[in-house]
Structure formats: C-alpha cells, structure tokens
CSV table of C-alpha atoms in Angstrom, one decimal:
chain,number,residue,atom,x,y,z
A,886,MET,CA,43.7,-25.8,43.0
A,887,ASN,CA,42.1,-23.3,45.2
A,888,ARG,CA,40.4,-20.9,42.7
A,889,ARG,CA,40.5,-18.0,45.2
A,890,ARG,CA,44.2,-18.4,45.7
A,891,PHE,CA,44.7,-18.7,41.9
A,892,LEU,CA,42.8,-15.4,41.2
A,893,ALA,CA,44.7,-13.6,44.0
A,894,LEU,CA,47.9,-14.7,42.5
A,895,THR,CA,47.2,-13.4,39.1
A,896,ALA,CA,46.0,-10.1,40.5
A,897,ALA,CA,49.1,-9.7,42.7
A,898,PRO,CA,52.4,-8.0,41.8
A,899,PHE,CA,54.3,-10.2,39.3
A,900,LEU,CA,57.3,-12.2,40.2
A,901,PHE,CA,59.4,-9.9,38.1
A,902,ARG,CA,59.6,-6.2,37.1
A,903,ALA,CA,57.5,-5.9,33.9
A,904,SER,CA,59.7,-3.1,32.6
A,905,SER,CA,62.6,-5.6,32.4
A,906,VAL,CA,60.9,-7.6,29.7
A,907,LEU,CA,59.0,-5.1,27.7
A,908,GLY,CA,61.9,-3.9,25.5
A,909,ALA,CA,61.0,-4.9,21.9
A,910,THR,CA,64.6,-5.7,21.1
A,911,ILE,CA,64.8,-8.6,23.7
A,912,PRO,CA,63.9,-11.9,22.2
A,913,ARG,CA,61.9,-13.9,24.8
A,914,ALA,CA,60.4,-17.3,25.2
A,915,LEU,CA,57.6,-18.5,27.4
A,916,VAL,CA,58.3,-22.0,29.0
A,917,THR,CA,55.9,-24.2,30.9
A,918,CYS,CA,56.9,-25.1,34.4
A,919,ASP,CA,54.7,-28.2,34.6
A,920,THR,CA,54.8,-28.9,38.3
A,921,GLU,CA,55.1,-25.3,39.5
A,922,SER,CA,51.9,-23.5,38.3
A,923,ARG,CA,53.8,-20.9,36.4
A,924,ILE,CA,55.1,-19.9,32.9
A,925,ALA,CA,58.7,-18.8,32.9
A,926,ILE,CA,59.9,-15.8,30.8
A,927,VAL,CA,63.3,-16.4,29.4
A,928,ASP,CA,65.7,-13.8,27.9
A,929,LEU,CA,67.0,-15.6,24.8
A,930,VAL,CA,70.0,-13.2,24.4
A,931,ALA,CA,71.4,-13.6,27.8
A,932,GLY,CA,70.1,-17.1,28.4
A,933,ARG,CA,68.5,-16.5,31.7
A,934,VAL,CA,65.1,-16.6,33.3
A,935,LEU,CA,63.6,-13.1,33.8
A,936,GLY,CA,60.6,-14.1,35.9
A,937,SER,CA,57.3,-16.0,35.8
A,938,ILE,CA,53.6,-15.6,35.2
A,939,PRO,CA,51.6,-17.5,37.8
A,940,VAL,CA,48.9,-19.7,36.2
A,941,ALA,CA,46.6,-22.6,37.2
A,942,SER,CA,48.2,-26.0,37.9
A,943,GLY,CA,49.6,-28.3,35.3
A,944,PRO,CA,50.5,-26.1,32.3
A,945,LYS,CA,51.4,-28.6,29.6
A,946,SER,CA,51.7,-26.6,26.3
A,947,VAL,CA,52.1,-22.9,25.3
A,948,GLU,CA,51.8,-21.4,21.9
A,949,ARG,CA,52.0,-17.8,20.6
A,950,VAL,CA,48.7,-16.8,19.3
A,951,GLY,CA,49.0,-13.0,18.6
A,952,THR,CA,51.1,-10.0,19.4
A,953,GLY,CA,52.4,-10.6,22.8
A,954,LEU,CA,49.8,-13.3,23.5
A,955,ALA,CA,50.2,-17.0,24.2
A,956,LEU,CA,47.7,-19.7,24.9
A,957,VAL,CA,48.4,-22.3,27.7
A,958,CYS,CA,46.7,-25.7,27.8
A,959,HIS,CA,46.1,-27.2,31.3
A,960,THR,CA,45.4,-30.8,30.3
A,961,GLY,CA,44.6,-32.1,33.8
A,962,SER,CA,42.2,-29.5,34.8
A,963,GLY,CA,40.5,-28.8,31.5
A,964,LEU,CA,41.5,-25.1,31.5
A,965,VAL,CA,42.9,-22.9,28.8
A,966,THR,CA,44.7,-19.6,29.8
A,967,ILE,CA,45.6,-16.8,27.6
A,968,VAL,CA,48.6,-14.8,28.9
A,969,ASP,CA,50.2,-11.5,27.8
A,970,GLY,CA,53.9,-12.5,27.7
A,971,ARG,CA,55.1,-8.9,27.4
A,972,ALA,CA,53.0,-7.4,30.3
A,973,GLY,CA,53.3,-10.6,32.4
A,974,ALA,CA,49.5,-10.9,32.9
A,975,VAL,CA,46.8,-13.4,32.6
A,976,ARG,CA,44.2,-12.1,30.1
A,977,HIS,CA,41.6,-14.9,30.0
A,978,VAL,CA,40.8,-18.2,31.7
A,979,LEU,CA,38.5,-20.4,29.6
A,980,HIS,CA,36.6,-23.4,31.0
A,981,GLY,CA,34.6,-26.3,29.5
A,982,PHE,CA,37.4,-28.3,27.9
A,983,GLY,CA,38.0,-32.0,28.6
A,984,GLU,CA,41.8,-32.4,28.1
A,985,PRO,CA,43.1,-29.5,26.1
A,986,ARG,CA,46.5,-30.4,24.4
A,987,TYR,CA,48.0,-28.2,21.8
A,988,THR,CA,47.4,-25.0,19.8
A,989,ALA,CA,47.6,-23.8,16.2
A,990,ARG,CA,47.7,-20.1,15.7
A,991,HIS,CA,45.7,-18.5,12.8
A,992,PRO,CA,47.8,-16.0,10.7
A,993,ASP,CA,45.1,-13.4,11.3
A,994,GLY,CA,46.3,-13.1,15.0
A,995,VAL,CA,42.7,-13.3,16.2
A,996,HIS,CA,41.8,-17.0,15.9
A,997,ALA,CA,43.4,-20.2,17.2
A,998,PHE,CA,42.6,-23.9,17.2
A,999,VAL,CA,42.9,-26.0,20.3
A,1000,THR,CA,42.9,-29.8,20.3
A,1001,ASP,CA,40.9,-31.5,23.1
A,1002,SER,CA,41.9,-35.2,23.4
A,1003,GLY,CA,39.3,-35.7,26.2
A,1004,ARG,CA,36.3,-34.7,24.0
A,1005,GLY,CA,37.9,-35.7,20.7
A,1006,VAL,CA,37.4,-32.3,19.1
A,1007,VAL,CA,39.3,-29.3,17.8
A,1008,GLY,CA,37.9,-26.0,19.2
A,1009,ALA,CA,38.1,-22.6,17.4
A,1010,LEU,CA,38.8,-19.6,19.7
A,1011,ASP,CA,38.9,-15.8,19.5
A,1012,VAL,CA,42.0,-15.2,21.5
A,1013,ARG,CA,41.4,-11.4,21.9
A,1014,ARG,CA,38.0,-11.8,23.4
A,1015,GLY,CA,38.8,-15.1,25.1
A,1016,VAL,CA,35.8,-17.0,23.8
A,1017,VAL,CA,35.2,-20.4,22.1
A,1018,LEU,CA,33.5,-20.0,18.8
A,1019,GLY,CA,32.9,-23.5,17.8
A,1020,SER,CA,34.3,-27.0,17.5
A,1021,VAL,CA,34.3,-30.1,15.3
A,1022,ASP,CA,34.2,-33.7,16.3
A,1023,LEU,CA,37.1,-35.8,15.0
A,1024,GLY,CA,36.2,-39.1,16.5
A,1025,GLY,CA,39.5,-39.6,18.3
A,1026,PRO,CA,41.9,-38.1,20.9
A,1027,ALA,CA,43.1,-35.0,19.0
A,1028,ARG,CA,46.6,-34.1,20.0
A,1029,HIS,CA,49.4,-32.5,17.9
A,1030,VAL,CA,48.2,-30.1,15.4
A,1031,THR,CA,49.4,-27.9,12.5
A,1032,LEU,CA,47.8,-25.2,10.4
A,1033,ALA,CA,48.7,-24.4,6.7
A,1034,PRO,CA,50.3,-21.0,6.3
A,1035,ASP,CA,47.3,-19.7,4.5
A,1036,GLY,CA,45.1,-20.6,7.5
A,1037,ARG,CA,42.7,-22.8,5.6
A,1038,THR,CA,43.6,-26.4,6.4
A,1039,LEU,CA,44.5,-28.0,9.7
A,1040,TRP,CA,45.9,-31.5,10.3
A,1041,THR,CA,45.9,-33.2,13.7
A,1042,ALA,CA,47.1,-36.6,14.9
A,1043,LEU,CA,44.4,-38.5,16.8
A,1044,GLY,CA,46.6,-39.6,19.7
A,1045,SER,CA,50.1,-39.9,20.9
A,1046,SER,CA,50.6,-42.9,18.7
A,1047,ALA,CA,47.8,-42.3,16.3
A,1048,SER,CA,46.4,-44.7,13.7
A,1049,ARG,CA,44.6,-41.8,12.0
A,1050,VAL,CA,45.3,-38.2,11.1
A,1051,SER,CA,42.4,-35.8,10.6
A,1052,ILE,CA,42.3,-33.1,7.9
A,1053,VAL,CA,40.0,-30.2,8.8
A,1054,ASP,CA,38.7,-27.3,6.8
A,1055,VAL,CA,39.1,-24.0,8.7
A,1056,SER,CA,38.6,-21.6,5.8
A,1057,ASP,CA,35.9,-20.1,8.1
A,1058,PRO,CA,37.9,-20.1,11.3
A,1059,ALA,CA,34.8,-20.0,13.5
A,1060,ARG,CA,33.3,-23.1,11.9
A,1061,PRO,CA,35.9,-25.9,11.6
A,1062,ARG,CA,34.7,-28.8,9.3
A,1063,LEU,CA,36.1,-32.3,9.2
A,1064,LEU,CA,37.1,-33.2,5.6
A,1065,HIS,CA,38.4,-36.8,6.1
A,1066,ASN,CA,40.8,-39.0,8.1
A,1067,PHE,CA,43.6,-41.1,6.7
A,1068,SER,CA,46.0,-43.7,8.0
A,1069,PRO,CA,49.8,-43.0,7.9
A,1070,PRO,CA,52.3,-45.7,7.4
A,1071,PHE,CA,53.1,-45.9,11.2
A,1072,LEU,CA,51.4,-44.7,14.4
A,1073,ALA,CA,51.8,-40.9,14.2
A,1074,HIS,CA,52.8,-38.4,16.7
A,1075,ASP,CA,53.6,-34.9,15.5
A,1076,VAL,CA,52.5,-33.1,12.3
A,1077,GLY,CA,53.8,-30.1,10.6
A,1078,PHE,CA,53.1,-28.0,7.5
A,1079,PHE,CA,56.2,-27.1,5.4
A,1080,PRO,CA,56.6,-23.3,5.0
A,1081,ASP,CA,55.4,-23.6,1.4
A,1082,GLY,CA,52.0,-24.9,2.6
A,1083,GLN,CA,52.1,-27.7,0.0
A,1084,ARG,CA,53.7,-30.5,2.0
A,1085,THR,CA,53.4,-31.9,5.5
A,1086,TRP,CA,55.8,-33.8,7.7
A,1087,ILE,CA,54.5,-36.6,10.1
A,1088,THR,CA,56.6,-38.1,12.9
A,1089,ALA,CA,56.0,-41.4,14.6
A,1090,GLY,CA,54.9,-42.3,18.1
A,1091,THR,CA,57.2,-45.2,18.6
A,1092,ALA,CA,58.8,-46.1,15.2
A,1093,GLU,CA,62.1,-44.9,13.9
A,1094,ALA,CA,60.4,-43.3,10.9
A,1095,MET,CA,58.9,-40.1,9.5
A,1096,ALA,CA,56.9,-39.4,6.4
A,1097,VAL,CA,56.5,-36.4,4.0
A,1098,TYR,CA,53.2,-35.8,2.2
A,1099,ASP,CA,52.3,-33.7,-0.7
A,1100,ALA,CA,48.6,-32.8,-1.0
A,1101,GLY,CA,47.7,-35.8,1.1
A,1102,ARG,CA,49.9,-38.2,-1.0
A,1103,ARG,CA,52.9,-39.7,0.7
A,1104,LEU,CA,56.2,-38.8,-1.1
A,1105,ARG,CA,58.9,-40.1,1.1
A,1106,LEU,CA,59.5,-42.3,4.1
A,1107,LEU,CA,62.5,-41.3,6.3
A,1108,ARG,CA,64.6,-43.1,8.9
A,1109,THR,CA,65.3,-41.4,12.2
A,1110,ASP,CA,66.0,-41.7,15.9
A,1111,PRO,CA,63.4,-43.3,18.3
A,1112,GLY,CA,59.9,-41.8,18.5
A,1113,PRO,CA,58.1,-39.9,19.5
A,1114,GLN,CA,59.8,-37.3,17.4
A,1115,HIS,CA,58.8,-33.6,16.9
A,1116,VAL,CA,59.4,-31.2,14.0
A,1117,THR,CA,59.5,-27.5,13.1
A,1118,PHE,CA,60.9,-25.7,10.1
A,1119,GLY,CA,63.5,-23.1,9.1
A,1120,THR,CA,64.7,-21.8,5.7
A,1121,GLY,CA,65.0,-24.9,3.6
A,1122,VAL,CA,65.4,-27.2,6.6
A,1123,ALA,CA,63.4,-29.2,9.1
A,1124,TYR,CA,64.5,-29.4,12.8
A,1125,VAL,CA,63.6,-32.7,14.3
A,1126,THR,CA,64.0,-33.9,17.9
A,1127,SER,CA,64.0,-37.2,19.5
A,1128,GLY,CA,63.5,-36.8,23.3
A,1129,VAL,CA,64.3,-40.4,23.9
A,1130,ALA,CA,67.6,-40.3,22.1
A,1131,GLY,CA,68.4,-36.7,23.2
A,1132,THR,CA,69.1,-35.6,19.7
A,1133,PHE,CA,68.4,-32.5,17.7
A,1134,ARG,CA,68.7,-32.9,13.9
A,1135,LEU,CA,68.8,-30.4,11.1
A,1136,GLN,CA,67.5,-32.1,8.0
A,1137,SER,CA,67.2,-30.9,4.3
A,1138,LEU,CA,63.5,-30.3,3.1
A,1139,SER,CA,64.4,-31.3,-0.3
A,1140,ASP,CA,65.6,-34.9,0.5
A,1141,GLY,CA,65.5,-35.4,4.2
A,1142,SER,CA,69.3,-35.7,4.5
A,1143,ILE,CA,70.9,-34.9,7.9
A,1144,ARG,CA,73.0,-31.7,7.8
A,1145,ARG,CA,73.8,-31.6,11.5
A,1146,GLU,CA,73.1,-33.5,14.7
A,1147,THR,CA,73.4,-31.8,18.2
A,1148,ARG,CA,73.1,-33.5,21.5
A,1149,VAL,CA,70.4,-32.1,23.8
A,1150,PRO,CA,69.2,-33.2,27.2
A,1151,VAL,CA,67.0,-36.4,27.2
A,1152,GLY,CA,63.4,-35.4,27.3
A,1153,SER,CA,63.8,-32.6,24.9
A,1154,TYR,CA,60.6,-33.4,22.8
A,1155,ASN,CA,58.7,-30.3,21.7
A,1156,VAL,CA,60.5,-27.9,19.3
A,1157,GLN,CA,59.7,-24.5,17.8
A,1158,SER,CA,61.5,-22.2,15.4
A,1159,GLY,CA,61.2,-18.4,15.6
A,1160,PRO,CA,62.6,-15.0,14.8
A,1161,GLY,CA,66.3,-14.7,13.9
A,1162,GLY,CA,66.4,-18.4,13.1
A,1163,LEU,CA,66.4,-19.4,16.7
A,1164,VAL,CA,65.0,-22.7,17.8
A,1165,LEU,CA,63.7,-23.8,21.2
A,1166,THR,CA,63.5,-27.2,22.7
A,1167,PRO,CA,62.5,-27.8,26.4
A,1168,SER,CA,63.2,-30.9,28.4
A,1169,LEU,CA,60.4,-32.7,30.2
A,1170,VAL,CA,63.0,-34.7,32.1
A,1171,HIS,CA,65.5,-32.0,33.1
A,1172,GLY,CA,63.4,-28.8,33.0
A,1173,THR,CA,65.9,-27.0,30.7
A,1174,LEU,CA,65.4,-24.9,27.7
A,1175,CYS,CA,67.9,-25.4,24.9
A,1176,VAL,CA,68.3,-22.4,22.5
A,1177,LEU,CA,69.9,-23.2,19.1
A,1178,ASP,CA,70.7,-21.2,16.1
A,1179,ALA,CA,69.5,-21.7,12.5
A,1180,ARG,CA,72.4,-24.1,11.8
A,1181,GLY,CA,71.6,-26.3,14.7
A,1182,ARG,CA,74.3,-25.1,17.0
A,1183,LEU,CA,73.6,-24.8,20.7
A,1184,VAL,CA,73.5,-21.3,22.0
A,1185,HIS,CA,72.2,-21.6,25.5
A,1186,THR,CA,70.9,-24.3,27.9
A,1187,VAL,CA,68.8,-22.6,30.6
A,1188,LYS,CA,67.6,-24.3,33.7
A,1189,VAL,CA,64.0,-23.3,34.0
A,1190,SER,CA,62.1,-25.7,36.3
A,1191,ALA,CA,61.9,-29.3,37.5
A,1192,SER,CA,60.0,-30.2,34.3
A,1193,SER,CA,59.3,-28.2,31.1
A,1194,HIS,CA,56.9,-29.6,28.6
A,1195,ASP,CA,56.7,-26.9,26.0
A,1196,ALA,CA,58.0,-23.4,24.9
A,1197,CYS,CA,57.2,-20.7,22.5
A,1198,PHE,CA,58.5,-17.3,21.3
A,1199,VAL,CA,56.6,-14.2,22.4
A,1200,PHE,CA,57.0,-10.9,20.5
C-alpha cells in the first residue's frame, strides 16, 4: 500500500461523524473489513454500521486492549495498528513484525500480547505508548492466544492445526518467559481460559473434538461440529462456533452439554463475548456480523463488508 496515501487517509476527516458514536450508552463493535483497508464501527443496539476507520491493508484481527482502544493485526504486511474506537482515530502504527496474528489484553489496560506466526514469538506491547517491550521465542507459528484473568499466564496454539500449545509466564508483562510446551490430544486451533482462571478450553483445527484442561491436566474430551472451532465464555457457559458447519453453540461449563444451537452464516469463525451478555461472531465468507444474546439467541445480522475475519467490543 502507498504509505503516503495511508497517512493522508488517517489524517483526513473520518468516514463518519465522531459525535454519533461517542455516546457511552451505545454498545459498539469494531469489525475487520479484510479486503477494504478499514475497520467498521457497528451500533449493536440498532444493528447498523455507523462508519469506518481507515487502516492499512489486510486487517485480519482486532481486539480491545484498553478504554476505547483496540489493536489490529495486519498479517500480510507485518503491521500492528492501535485505533481509538470511540474517537475514530489511528493512534499508533507499529512495524517490525513478521506475521502478527492475534492479541490478548492484559487486565491492567496498559499491556497486551501479540502472537507472531512469522517469527514464532509472542510480543509484549505497551498499548498507550505504542511500543514493543519484549518478546519470547516459542519455536513455532504462534497463533490463537488466551490470557488468564489474573494476567500471569498465557497459552497459545502454535499453528492453525497445532501439535503443540505453549504456556508462557507473563507475570512481568514486559518480559514474557516460556515455561513449557505440551501436546493436546488432537491438532489444536483456539484456546481460552475459563472465567475462573483455573481451567482452559482447547478447540481443534480439523477434528470434531474439544478438550477441557485443569492446571494443565486434561479433564474432559468433548465432541462437536467440524473444526476449526472457536470459543469464548459467559456466565456458566461457553459459546462455541464452527464456521464450517455454520453453527453457534451454547454449552455448559460444568459438563460441556449443549443448551442451545443457533444457525449462523457459514464462515462465522471467531467469537467474542462482552458487556450485557452480548456475543459477536463475524463471517469470513459473507462479511456479516452476528450479534447474539447471553442465551444464544440471534439479535442482529449486520452486513459489514465483503469479508470480516474478526470483531471486538469497544467501550
């Protein structure tokens, strides 16, 4: 992409009136528009696109990292962008990554961790200053990532269908340290810490299976729809998507039983829960954003772009 044109875009008037999205009472989502070099802002009450923030080409993932802030990974160009979702502005553009993939937000609202599958590392960032603080070599293409609620332990799958999962000590957020790798019972894709911080959920890259771990020890193997699946959590439940099958499942955290299944557009892979019990899942194939309630019922299906890889809440 022409860098001069990109900088001009980010300095120009936004594609929306900022005042229309600044109201604190309006739940909003940021959604990647993968082929259109923009991040869409969606009003989750009205179920409509409010406008967009122009960014560099190929935004593949987006994650809330602080009050109003979100971090965007551009895997193809090796860039990381930090945007202010409430003001509609690009705050920082970070260089030096290989293939940045996904982000885990530290609960302090200052630090975040970005997986880099090109370099096989996890990088630690100060999101307010827009600087990389340090990194740790994991020996594989780090991809999906999850951070314990206390901010001390990070898990990441080493690939889209990973034979290994890394456990990293981030008790000092600026100096991540690899503890060890282990092999799950199938090729892993997504990882997620339970809200209690004691257990983790691992989904598969291709198998129709998921696993629940307690302190690194496998407790339960669950059957599910075709991989890759993705997982996020609510109160006493997990929300699990299968983009291949076009399903969104609400499952019990106690025994994994299915409480509800909802049809969503094929290609709805990534999933995230947020304020008010709302859950987001965008479609890579159809460019839609599905908004569901805490019970797994579909509230809105919003057409956002030609292809939408990821979404996050911003507040």
